mmCIF file of C-alpha atoms in Angstrom:
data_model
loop_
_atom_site.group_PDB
_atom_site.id
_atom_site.type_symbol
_atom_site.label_atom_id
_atom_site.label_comp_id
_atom_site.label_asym_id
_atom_site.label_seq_id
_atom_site.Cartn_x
_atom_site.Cartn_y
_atom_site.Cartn_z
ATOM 1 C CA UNK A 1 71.343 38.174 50.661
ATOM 2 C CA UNK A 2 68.891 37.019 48.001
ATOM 3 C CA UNK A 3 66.281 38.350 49.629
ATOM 4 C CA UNK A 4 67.417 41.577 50.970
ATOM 5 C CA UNK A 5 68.800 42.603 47.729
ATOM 6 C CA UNK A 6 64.749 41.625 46.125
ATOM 7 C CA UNK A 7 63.528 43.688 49.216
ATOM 8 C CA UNK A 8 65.547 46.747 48.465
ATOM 9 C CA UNK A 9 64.844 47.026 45.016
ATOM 10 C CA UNK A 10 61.322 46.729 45.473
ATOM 11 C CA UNK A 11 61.860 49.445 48.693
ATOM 12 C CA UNK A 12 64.243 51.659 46.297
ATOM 13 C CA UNK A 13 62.375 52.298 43.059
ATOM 14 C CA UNK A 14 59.424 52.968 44.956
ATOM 15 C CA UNK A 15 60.677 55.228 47.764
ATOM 16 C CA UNK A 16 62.044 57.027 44.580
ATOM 17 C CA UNK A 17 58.924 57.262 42.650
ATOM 18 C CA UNK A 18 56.746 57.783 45.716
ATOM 19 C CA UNK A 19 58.936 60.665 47.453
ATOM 20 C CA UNK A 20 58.220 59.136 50.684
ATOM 21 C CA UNK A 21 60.185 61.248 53.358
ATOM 22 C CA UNK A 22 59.955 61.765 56.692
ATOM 23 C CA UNK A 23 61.674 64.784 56.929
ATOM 24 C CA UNK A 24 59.134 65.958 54.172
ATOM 25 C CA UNK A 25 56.123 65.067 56.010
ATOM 26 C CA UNK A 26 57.502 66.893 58.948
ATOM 27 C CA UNK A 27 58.292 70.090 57.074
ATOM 28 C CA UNK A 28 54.433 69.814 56.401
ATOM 29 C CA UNK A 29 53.259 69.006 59.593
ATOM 30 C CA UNK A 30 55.351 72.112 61.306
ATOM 31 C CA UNK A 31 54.406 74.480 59.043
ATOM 32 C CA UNK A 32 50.240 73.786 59.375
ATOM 33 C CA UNK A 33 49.974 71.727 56.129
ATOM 34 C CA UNK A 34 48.416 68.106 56.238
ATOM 35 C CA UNK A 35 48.526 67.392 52.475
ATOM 36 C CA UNK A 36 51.035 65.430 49.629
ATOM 37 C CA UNK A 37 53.549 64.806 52.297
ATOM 38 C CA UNK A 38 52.225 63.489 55.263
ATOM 39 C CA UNK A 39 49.805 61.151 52.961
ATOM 40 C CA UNK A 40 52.588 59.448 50.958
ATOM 41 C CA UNK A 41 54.265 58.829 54.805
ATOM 42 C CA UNK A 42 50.957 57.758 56.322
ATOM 43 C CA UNK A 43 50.020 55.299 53.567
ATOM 44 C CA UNK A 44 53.647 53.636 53.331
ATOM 45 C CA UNK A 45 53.357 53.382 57.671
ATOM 46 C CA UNK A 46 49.794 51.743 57.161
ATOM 47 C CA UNK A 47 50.351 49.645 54.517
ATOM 48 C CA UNK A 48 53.437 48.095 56.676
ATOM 49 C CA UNK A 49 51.386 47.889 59.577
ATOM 50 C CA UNK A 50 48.313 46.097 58.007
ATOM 51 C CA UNK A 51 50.765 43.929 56.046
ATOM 52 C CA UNK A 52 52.887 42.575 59.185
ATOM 53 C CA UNK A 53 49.955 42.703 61.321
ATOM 54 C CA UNK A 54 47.881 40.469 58.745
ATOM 55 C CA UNK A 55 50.300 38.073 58.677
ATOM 56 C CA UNK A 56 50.975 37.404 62.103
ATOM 57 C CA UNK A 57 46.963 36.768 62.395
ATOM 58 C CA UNK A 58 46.616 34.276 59.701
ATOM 59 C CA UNK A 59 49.727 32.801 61.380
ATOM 60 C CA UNK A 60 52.498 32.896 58.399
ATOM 61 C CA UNK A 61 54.562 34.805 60.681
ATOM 62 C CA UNK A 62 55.705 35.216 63.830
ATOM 63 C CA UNK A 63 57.979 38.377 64.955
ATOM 64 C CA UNK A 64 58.248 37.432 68.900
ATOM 65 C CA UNK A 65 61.490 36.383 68.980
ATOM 66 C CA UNK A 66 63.314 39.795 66.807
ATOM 67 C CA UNK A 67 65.365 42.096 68.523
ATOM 68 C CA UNK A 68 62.938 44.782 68.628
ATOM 69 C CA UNK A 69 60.418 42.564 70.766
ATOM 70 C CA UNK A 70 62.599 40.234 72.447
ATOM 71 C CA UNK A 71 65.772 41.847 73.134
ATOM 72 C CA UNK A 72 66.002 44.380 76.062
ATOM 73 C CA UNK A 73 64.745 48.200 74.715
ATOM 74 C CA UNK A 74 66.004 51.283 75.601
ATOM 75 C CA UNK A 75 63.268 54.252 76.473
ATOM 76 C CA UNK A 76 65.966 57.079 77.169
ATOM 77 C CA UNK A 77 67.825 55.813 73.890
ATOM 78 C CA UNK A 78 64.673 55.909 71.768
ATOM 79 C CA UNK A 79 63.987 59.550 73.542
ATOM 80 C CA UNK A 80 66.682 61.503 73.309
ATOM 81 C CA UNK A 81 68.175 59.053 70.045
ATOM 82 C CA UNK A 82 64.585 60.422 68.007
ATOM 83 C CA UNK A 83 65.527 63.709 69.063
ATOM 84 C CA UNK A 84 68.646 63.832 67.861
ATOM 85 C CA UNK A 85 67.912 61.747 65.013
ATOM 86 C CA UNK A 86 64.626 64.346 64.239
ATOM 87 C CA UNK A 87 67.013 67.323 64.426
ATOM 88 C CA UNK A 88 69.893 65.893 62.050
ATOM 89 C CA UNK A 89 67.430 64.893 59.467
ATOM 90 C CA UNK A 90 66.224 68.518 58.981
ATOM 91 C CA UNK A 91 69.877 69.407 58.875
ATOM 92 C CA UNK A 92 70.889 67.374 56.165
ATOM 93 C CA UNK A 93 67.645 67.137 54.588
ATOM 94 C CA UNK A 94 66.824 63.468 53.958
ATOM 95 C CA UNK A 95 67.053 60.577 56.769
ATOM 96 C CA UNK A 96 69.278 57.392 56.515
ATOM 97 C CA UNK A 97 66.647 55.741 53.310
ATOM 98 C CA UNK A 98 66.113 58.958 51.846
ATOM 99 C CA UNK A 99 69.459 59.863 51.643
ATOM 100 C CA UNK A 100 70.777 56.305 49.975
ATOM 101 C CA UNK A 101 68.053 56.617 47.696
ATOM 102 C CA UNK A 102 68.535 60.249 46.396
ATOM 103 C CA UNK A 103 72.367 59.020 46.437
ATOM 104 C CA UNK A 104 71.582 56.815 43.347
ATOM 105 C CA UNK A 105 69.950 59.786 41.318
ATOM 106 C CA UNK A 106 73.291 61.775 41.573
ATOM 107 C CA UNK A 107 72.959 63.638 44.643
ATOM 108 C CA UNK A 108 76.765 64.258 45.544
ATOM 109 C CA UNK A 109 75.150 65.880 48.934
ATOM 110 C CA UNK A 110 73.643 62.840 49.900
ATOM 111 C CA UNK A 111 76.742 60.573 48.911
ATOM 112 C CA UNK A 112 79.239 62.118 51.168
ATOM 113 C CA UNK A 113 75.987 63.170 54.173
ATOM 114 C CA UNK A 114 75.491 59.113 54.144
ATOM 115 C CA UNK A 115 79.183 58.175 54.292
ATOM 116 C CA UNK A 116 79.586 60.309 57.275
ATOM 117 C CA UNK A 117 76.079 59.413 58.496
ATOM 118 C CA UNK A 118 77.460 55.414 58.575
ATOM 119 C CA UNK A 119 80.743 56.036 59.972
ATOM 120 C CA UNK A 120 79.701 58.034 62.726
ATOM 121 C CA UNK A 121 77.021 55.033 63.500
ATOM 122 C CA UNK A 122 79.577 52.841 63.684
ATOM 123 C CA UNK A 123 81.996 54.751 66.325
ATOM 124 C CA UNK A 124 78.664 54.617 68.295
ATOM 125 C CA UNK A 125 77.654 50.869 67.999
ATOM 126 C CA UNK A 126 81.339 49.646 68.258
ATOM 127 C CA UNK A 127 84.341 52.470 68.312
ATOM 128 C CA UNK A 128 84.742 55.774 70.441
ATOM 129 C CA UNK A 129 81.449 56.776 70.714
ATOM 130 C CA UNK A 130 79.701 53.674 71.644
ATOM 131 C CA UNK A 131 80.388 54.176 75.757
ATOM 132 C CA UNK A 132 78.212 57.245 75.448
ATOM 133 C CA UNK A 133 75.648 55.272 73.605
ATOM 134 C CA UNK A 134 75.901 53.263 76.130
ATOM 135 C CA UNK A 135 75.486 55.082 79.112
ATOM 136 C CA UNK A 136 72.380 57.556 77.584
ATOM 137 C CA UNK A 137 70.826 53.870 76.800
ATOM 138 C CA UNK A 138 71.014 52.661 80.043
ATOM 139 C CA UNK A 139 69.586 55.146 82.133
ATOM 140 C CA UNK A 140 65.628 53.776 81.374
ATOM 141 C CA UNK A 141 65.574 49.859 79.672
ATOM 142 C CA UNK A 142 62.734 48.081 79.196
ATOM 143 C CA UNK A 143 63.047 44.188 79.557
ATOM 144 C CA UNK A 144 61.853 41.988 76.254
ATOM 145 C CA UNK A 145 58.796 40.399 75.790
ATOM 146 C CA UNK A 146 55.466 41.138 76.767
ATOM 147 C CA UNK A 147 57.058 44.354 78.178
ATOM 148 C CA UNK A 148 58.096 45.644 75.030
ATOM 149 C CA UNK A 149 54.907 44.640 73.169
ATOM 150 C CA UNK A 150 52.841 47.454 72.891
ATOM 151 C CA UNK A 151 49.441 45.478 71.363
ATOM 152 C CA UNK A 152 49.556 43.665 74.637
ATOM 153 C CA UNK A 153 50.120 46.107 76.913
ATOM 154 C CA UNK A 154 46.645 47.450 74.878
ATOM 155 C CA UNK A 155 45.572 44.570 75.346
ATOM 156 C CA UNK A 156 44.720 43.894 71.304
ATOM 157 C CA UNK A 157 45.328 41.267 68.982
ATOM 158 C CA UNK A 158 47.080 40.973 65.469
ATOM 159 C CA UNK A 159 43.175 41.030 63.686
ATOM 160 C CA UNK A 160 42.411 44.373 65.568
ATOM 161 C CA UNK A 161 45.749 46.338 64.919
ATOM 162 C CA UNK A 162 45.107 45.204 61.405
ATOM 163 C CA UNK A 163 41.481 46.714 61.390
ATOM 164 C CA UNK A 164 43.066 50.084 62.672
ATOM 165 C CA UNK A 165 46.025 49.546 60.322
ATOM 166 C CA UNK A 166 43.605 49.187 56.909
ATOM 167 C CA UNK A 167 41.273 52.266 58.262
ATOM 168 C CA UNK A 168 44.225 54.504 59.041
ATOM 169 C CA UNK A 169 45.076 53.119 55.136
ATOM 170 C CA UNK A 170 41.721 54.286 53.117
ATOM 171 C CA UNK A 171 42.168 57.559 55.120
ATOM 172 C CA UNK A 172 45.599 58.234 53.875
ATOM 173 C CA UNK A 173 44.459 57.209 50.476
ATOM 174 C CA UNK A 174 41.488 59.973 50.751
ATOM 175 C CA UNK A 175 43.960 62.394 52.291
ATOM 176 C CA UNK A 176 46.235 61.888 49.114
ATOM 177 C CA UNK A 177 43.084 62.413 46.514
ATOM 178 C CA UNK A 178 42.304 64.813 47.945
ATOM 179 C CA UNK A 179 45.742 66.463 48.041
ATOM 180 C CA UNK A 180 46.422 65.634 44.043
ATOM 181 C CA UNK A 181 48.483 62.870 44.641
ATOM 182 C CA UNK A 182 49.235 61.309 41.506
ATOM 183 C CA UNK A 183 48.123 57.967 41.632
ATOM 184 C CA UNK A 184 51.452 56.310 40.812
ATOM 185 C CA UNK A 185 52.954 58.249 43.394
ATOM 186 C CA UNK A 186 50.413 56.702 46.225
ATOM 187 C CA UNK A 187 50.267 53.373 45.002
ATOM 188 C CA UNK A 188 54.251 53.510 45.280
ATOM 189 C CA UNK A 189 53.975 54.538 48.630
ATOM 190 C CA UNK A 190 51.597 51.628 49.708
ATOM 191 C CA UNK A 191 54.619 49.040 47.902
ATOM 192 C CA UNK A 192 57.071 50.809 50.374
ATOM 193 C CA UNK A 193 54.816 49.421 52.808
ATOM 194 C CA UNK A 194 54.693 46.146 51.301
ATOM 195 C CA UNK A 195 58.828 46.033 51.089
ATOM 196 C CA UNK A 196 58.708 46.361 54.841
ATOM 197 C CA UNK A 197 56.233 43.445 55.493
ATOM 198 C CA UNK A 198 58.281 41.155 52.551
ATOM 199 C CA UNK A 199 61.223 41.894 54.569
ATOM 200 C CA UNK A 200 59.846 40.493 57.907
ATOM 201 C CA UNK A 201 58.170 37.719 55.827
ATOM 202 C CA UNK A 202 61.420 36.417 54.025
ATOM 203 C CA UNK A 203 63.530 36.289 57.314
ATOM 204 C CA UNK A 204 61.447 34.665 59.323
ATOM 205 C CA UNK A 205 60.845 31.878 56.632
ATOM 206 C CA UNK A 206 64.598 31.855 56.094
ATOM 207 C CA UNK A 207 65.062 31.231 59.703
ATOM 208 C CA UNK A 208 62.796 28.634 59.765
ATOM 209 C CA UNK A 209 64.363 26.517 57.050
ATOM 210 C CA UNK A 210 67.975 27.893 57.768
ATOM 211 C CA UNK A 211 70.385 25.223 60.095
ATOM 212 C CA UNK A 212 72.066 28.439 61.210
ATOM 213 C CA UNK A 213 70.583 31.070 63.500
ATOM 214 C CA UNK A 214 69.041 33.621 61.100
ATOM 215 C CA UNK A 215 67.740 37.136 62.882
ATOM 216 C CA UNK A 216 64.056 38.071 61.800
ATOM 217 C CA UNK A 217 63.949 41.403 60.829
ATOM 218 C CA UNK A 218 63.037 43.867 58.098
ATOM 219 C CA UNK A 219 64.101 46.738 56.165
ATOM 220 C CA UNK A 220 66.824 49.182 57.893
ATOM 221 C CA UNK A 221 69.656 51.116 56.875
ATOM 222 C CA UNK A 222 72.069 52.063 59.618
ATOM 223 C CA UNK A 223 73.150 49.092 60.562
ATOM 224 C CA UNK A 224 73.385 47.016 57.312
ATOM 225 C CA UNK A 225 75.290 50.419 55.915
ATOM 226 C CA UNK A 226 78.018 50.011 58.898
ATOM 227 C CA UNK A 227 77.960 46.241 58.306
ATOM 228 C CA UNK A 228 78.644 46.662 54.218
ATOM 229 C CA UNK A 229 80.851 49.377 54.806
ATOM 230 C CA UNK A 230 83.095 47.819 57.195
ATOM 231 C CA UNK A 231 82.865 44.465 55.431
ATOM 232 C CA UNK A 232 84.136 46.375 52.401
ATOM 233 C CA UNK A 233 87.048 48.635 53.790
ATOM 234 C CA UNK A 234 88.554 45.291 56.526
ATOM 235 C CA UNK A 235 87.616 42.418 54.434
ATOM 236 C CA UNK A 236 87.918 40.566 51.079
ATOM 237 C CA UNK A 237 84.961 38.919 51.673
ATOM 238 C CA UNK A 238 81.411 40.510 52.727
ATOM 239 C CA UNK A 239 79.866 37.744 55.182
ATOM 240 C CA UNK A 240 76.084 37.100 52.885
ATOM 241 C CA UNK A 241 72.982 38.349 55.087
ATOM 242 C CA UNK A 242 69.592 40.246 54.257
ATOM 243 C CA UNK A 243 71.424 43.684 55.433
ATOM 244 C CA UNK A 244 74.252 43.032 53.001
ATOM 245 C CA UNK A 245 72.082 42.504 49.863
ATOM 246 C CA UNK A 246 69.423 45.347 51.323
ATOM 247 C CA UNK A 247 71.522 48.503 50.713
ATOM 248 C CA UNK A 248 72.631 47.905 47.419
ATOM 249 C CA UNK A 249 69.629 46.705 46.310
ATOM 250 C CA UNK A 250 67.768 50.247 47.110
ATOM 251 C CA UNK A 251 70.789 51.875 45.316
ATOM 252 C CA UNK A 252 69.670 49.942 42.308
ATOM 253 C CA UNK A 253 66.284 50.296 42.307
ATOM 254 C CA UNK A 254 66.396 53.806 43.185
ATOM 255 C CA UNK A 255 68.506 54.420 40.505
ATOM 256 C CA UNK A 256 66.788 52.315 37.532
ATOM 257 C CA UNK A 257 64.029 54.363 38.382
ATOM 258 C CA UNK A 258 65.366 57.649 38.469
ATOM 259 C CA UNK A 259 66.893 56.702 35.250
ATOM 260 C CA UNK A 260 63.476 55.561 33.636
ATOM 261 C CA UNK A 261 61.449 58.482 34.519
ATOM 262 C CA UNK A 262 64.275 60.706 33.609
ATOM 263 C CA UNK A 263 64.993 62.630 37.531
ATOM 264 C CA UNK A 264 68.604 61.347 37.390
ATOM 265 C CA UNK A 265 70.582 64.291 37.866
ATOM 266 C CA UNK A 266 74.039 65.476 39.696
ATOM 267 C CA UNK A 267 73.762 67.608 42.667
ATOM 268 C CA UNK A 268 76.251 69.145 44.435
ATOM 269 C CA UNK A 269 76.810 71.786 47.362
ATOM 270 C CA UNK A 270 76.322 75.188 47.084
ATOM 271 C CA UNK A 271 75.701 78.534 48.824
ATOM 272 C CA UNK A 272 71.881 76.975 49.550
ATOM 273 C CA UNK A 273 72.945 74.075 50.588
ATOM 274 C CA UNK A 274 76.216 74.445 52.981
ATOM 275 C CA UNK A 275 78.187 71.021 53.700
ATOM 276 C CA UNK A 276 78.394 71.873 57.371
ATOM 277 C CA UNK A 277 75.128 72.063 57.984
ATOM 278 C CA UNK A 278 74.998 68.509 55.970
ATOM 279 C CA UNK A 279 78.032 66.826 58.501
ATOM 280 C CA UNK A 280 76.158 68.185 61.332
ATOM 281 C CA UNK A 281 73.132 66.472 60.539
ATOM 282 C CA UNK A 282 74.606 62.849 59.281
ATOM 283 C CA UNK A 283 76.569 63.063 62.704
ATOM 284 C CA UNK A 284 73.379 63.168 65.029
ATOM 285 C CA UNK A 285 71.526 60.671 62.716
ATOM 286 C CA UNK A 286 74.373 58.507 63.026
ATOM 287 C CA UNK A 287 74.629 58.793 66.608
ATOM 288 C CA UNK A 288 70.904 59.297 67.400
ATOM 289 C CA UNK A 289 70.207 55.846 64.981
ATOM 290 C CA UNK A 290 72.170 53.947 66.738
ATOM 291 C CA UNK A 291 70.754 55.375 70.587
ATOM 292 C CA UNK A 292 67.590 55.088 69.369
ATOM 293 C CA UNK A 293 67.682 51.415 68.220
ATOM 294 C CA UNK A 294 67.057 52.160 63.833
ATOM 295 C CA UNK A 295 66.433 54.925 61.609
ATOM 296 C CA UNK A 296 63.475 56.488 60.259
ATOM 297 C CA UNK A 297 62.729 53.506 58.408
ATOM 298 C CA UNK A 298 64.213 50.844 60.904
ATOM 299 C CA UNK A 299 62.511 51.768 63.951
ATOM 300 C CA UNK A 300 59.452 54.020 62.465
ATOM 301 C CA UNK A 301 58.657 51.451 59.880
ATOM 302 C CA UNK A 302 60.011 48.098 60.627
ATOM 303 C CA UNK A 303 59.625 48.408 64.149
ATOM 304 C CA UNK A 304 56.440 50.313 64.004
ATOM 305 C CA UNK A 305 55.102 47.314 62.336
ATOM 306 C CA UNK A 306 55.495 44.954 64.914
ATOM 307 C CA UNK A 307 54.362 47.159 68.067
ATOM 308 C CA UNK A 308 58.039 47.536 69.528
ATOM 309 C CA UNK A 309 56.698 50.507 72.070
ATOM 310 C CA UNK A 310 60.486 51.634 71.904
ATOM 311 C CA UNK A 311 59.773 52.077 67.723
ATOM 312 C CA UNK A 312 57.034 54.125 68.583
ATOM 313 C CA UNK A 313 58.312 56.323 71.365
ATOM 314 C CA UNK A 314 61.595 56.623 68.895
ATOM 315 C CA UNK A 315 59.648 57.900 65.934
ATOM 316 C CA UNK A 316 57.399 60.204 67.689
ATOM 317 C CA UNK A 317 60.400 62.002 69.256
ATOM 318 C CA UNK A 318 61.342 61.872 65.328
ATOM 319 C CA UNK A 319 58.547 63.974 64.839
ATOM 320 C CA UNK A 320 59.220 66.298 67.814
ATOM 321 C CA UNK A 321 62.790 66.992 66.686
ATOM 322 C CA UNK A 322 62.473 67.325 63.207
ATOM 323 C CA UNK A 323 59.331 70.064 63.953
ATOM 324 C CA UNK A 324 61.563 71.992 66.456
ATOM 325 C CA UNK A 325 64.429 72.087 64.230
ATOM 326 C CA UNK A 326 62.728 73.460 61.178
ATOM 327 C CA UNK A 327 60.829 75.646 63.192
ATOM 328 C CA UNK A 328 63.927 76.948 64.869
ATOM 329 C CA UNK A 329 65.651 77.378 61.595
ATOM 330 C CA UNK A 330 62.941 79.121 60.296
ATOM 331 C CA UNK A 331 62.963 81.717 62.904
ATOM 332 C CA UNK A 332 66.610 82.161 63.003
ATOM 333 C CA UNK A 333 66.380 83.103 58.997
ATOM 334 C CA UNK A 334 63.923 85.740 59.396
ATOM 335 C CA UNK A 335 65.597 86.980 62.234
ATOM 336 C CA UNK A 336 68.783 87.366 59.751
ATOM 337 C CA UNK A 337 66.516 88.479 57.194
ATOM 338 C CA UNK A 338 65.071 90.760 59.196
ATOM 339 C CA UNK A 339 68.748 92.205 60.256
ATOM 340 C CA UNK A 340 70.099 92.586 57.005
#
């Protein structure tokens, strides 16, 4: 718990000071930009990648055995889950982190998106909507191992995704430079990074010193969120893991640094910013989360470090529904523009 609460402070304050968004970077991407945005994504996925990847090469950690490698993967979940996920993220402006982090600068929005976001995630991991989940899941599985590995179904090692991982890095750096990316701002980015790597780090140390079984896995919000939630609303007691000390620990960090550099403000709904649209979107996040296998951060990032080809193929589809969506939007508001 330790850990996960040193983890997400670390992720929180500088998720916060960074900006880093998916759904931002996607606005960019959809509307022909490749500046601020994308960078501050691109260095945070880099920096995770390079950091995990590193690791596992100079052999102070080992990831085969975590659910996203091991366990059996679902292709059609992380499909039509990224989709889904993509599309509510536009909708409700901020995915699973974003949305707990701008939560702790006042956002009301975000407060009452992510309450609905976790609920509905966990009707679909455990309550009414988890046969559905089930059955989209299981029409195209992927067995553990190997299988699921997508370095060695490349055919690369740990040293050579690293290699990739620190080019891909200096290139999102110059992309940021060259975009007027305050330098806090990209160096806070590159410690998100780092937060996912710690995470991966301090589990699997913890489960090599633990007498219990201890999962190995990294930052994620969906499911620790259910697990805190649920631990809070049927128990007197919250059973101590890395998820449990992970979500409030962003909360804090997000919010002593919102506080420090002033940006902590209420926000609530309005005529720009309709609730509906908000519920929509934190009910196909929660769903699509959960089908897909982790959020933006869970599956893009954590998962993404590791080479889970079911991360990947969930946050390109990400990508492909958030783009759609916002394009689609856009075109319906001209159109509506256009008619009034």
């Amino acid at each position: 718990m330790l850990a996960g609460a040193l983890v997400g402070i670390i992720f929180g304050a500088s998720a916060q000071h960074s900006r880093f968004c998916l759904r931002a970077a996607s606005v960019e991407l959809s509307e022909g930009g490749f500046g601020p945005r994308i960078s501050i994504w691109l260095i945070a996925f880099s920096a995770g990648v390079l950091f995990v990847q590193l690791s596992i090469a100079a052999g102070i950690l080992d990831v085969s055995q975590s659910r996203q490698l091991a366990a059996t993967g679902s292709m059609s979940g992380a499909i039509i889950g990224g989709l889904m996920f993509g599309c509510g993220m536009i909708l409700a402006r901020g995915c699973a982190s974003r949305l707990l982090v701008l939560s702790a600068t006042g956002n009301l929005r975000a407060i009452i998106t992510g309450l609905v976001l976790t609920l509905v995630a966990q009707a679909s991991l455990r309550g009414a909507l988890s046969p559905a989940r089930e059955a989209l899941a299981g029409l195209w599985l992927v067995p553990g191992g190997e299988a699921r590995n997508l370095l060695s179904q490349l055919g690369l090692s740990s040293t050579i995704a690293a290699i990739i991982a620190a080019v891909a890095l200096a290139f999102a750096f110059w992309l940021a430079r060259r975009s007027d990316v305050r330098s806090s701002h990209a160096f806070a980015a590159a410690i998100v990074g780092g937060a996912v790597g710690l995470g991966w780090l301090f589990t699997y140390a913890i489960s090599q010193a633990s007498f219990e079984v201890v999962a190995i896995s990294s930052v994620t919000f969906t499911g620790p969120s259910t697990d805190t939630l649920m631990g809070l609303v049927n128990s007197t007691e919250l059973p101590l893991g890395f998820g449990v000390g992970l979500v409030p620990g962003v909360f804090v960090g997000a919010m002593t640094m919102a506080i420090l550099t002033r940006e902590a403000h209420i926000e609530r709904f309005g005529p720009d910013t309709p609730m509906e649209r908000y519920l929509a979107g934190a009910t196909l996040m929660g769903f699509g989360s959960m089908l897909a296998g982790g959020c933006a951060v869970g599956a893009g990032m954590s998962g993404g470090a590791v080479f889970a080809i079911t991360a990947w193929v969930a946050v390109f589809f990400m990508w492909v529904g958030a783009m759609a969506t916002h394009l689609l939007m856009g075109r319906i508001s001209r159109r509506a523009a256009v008619a009034a």
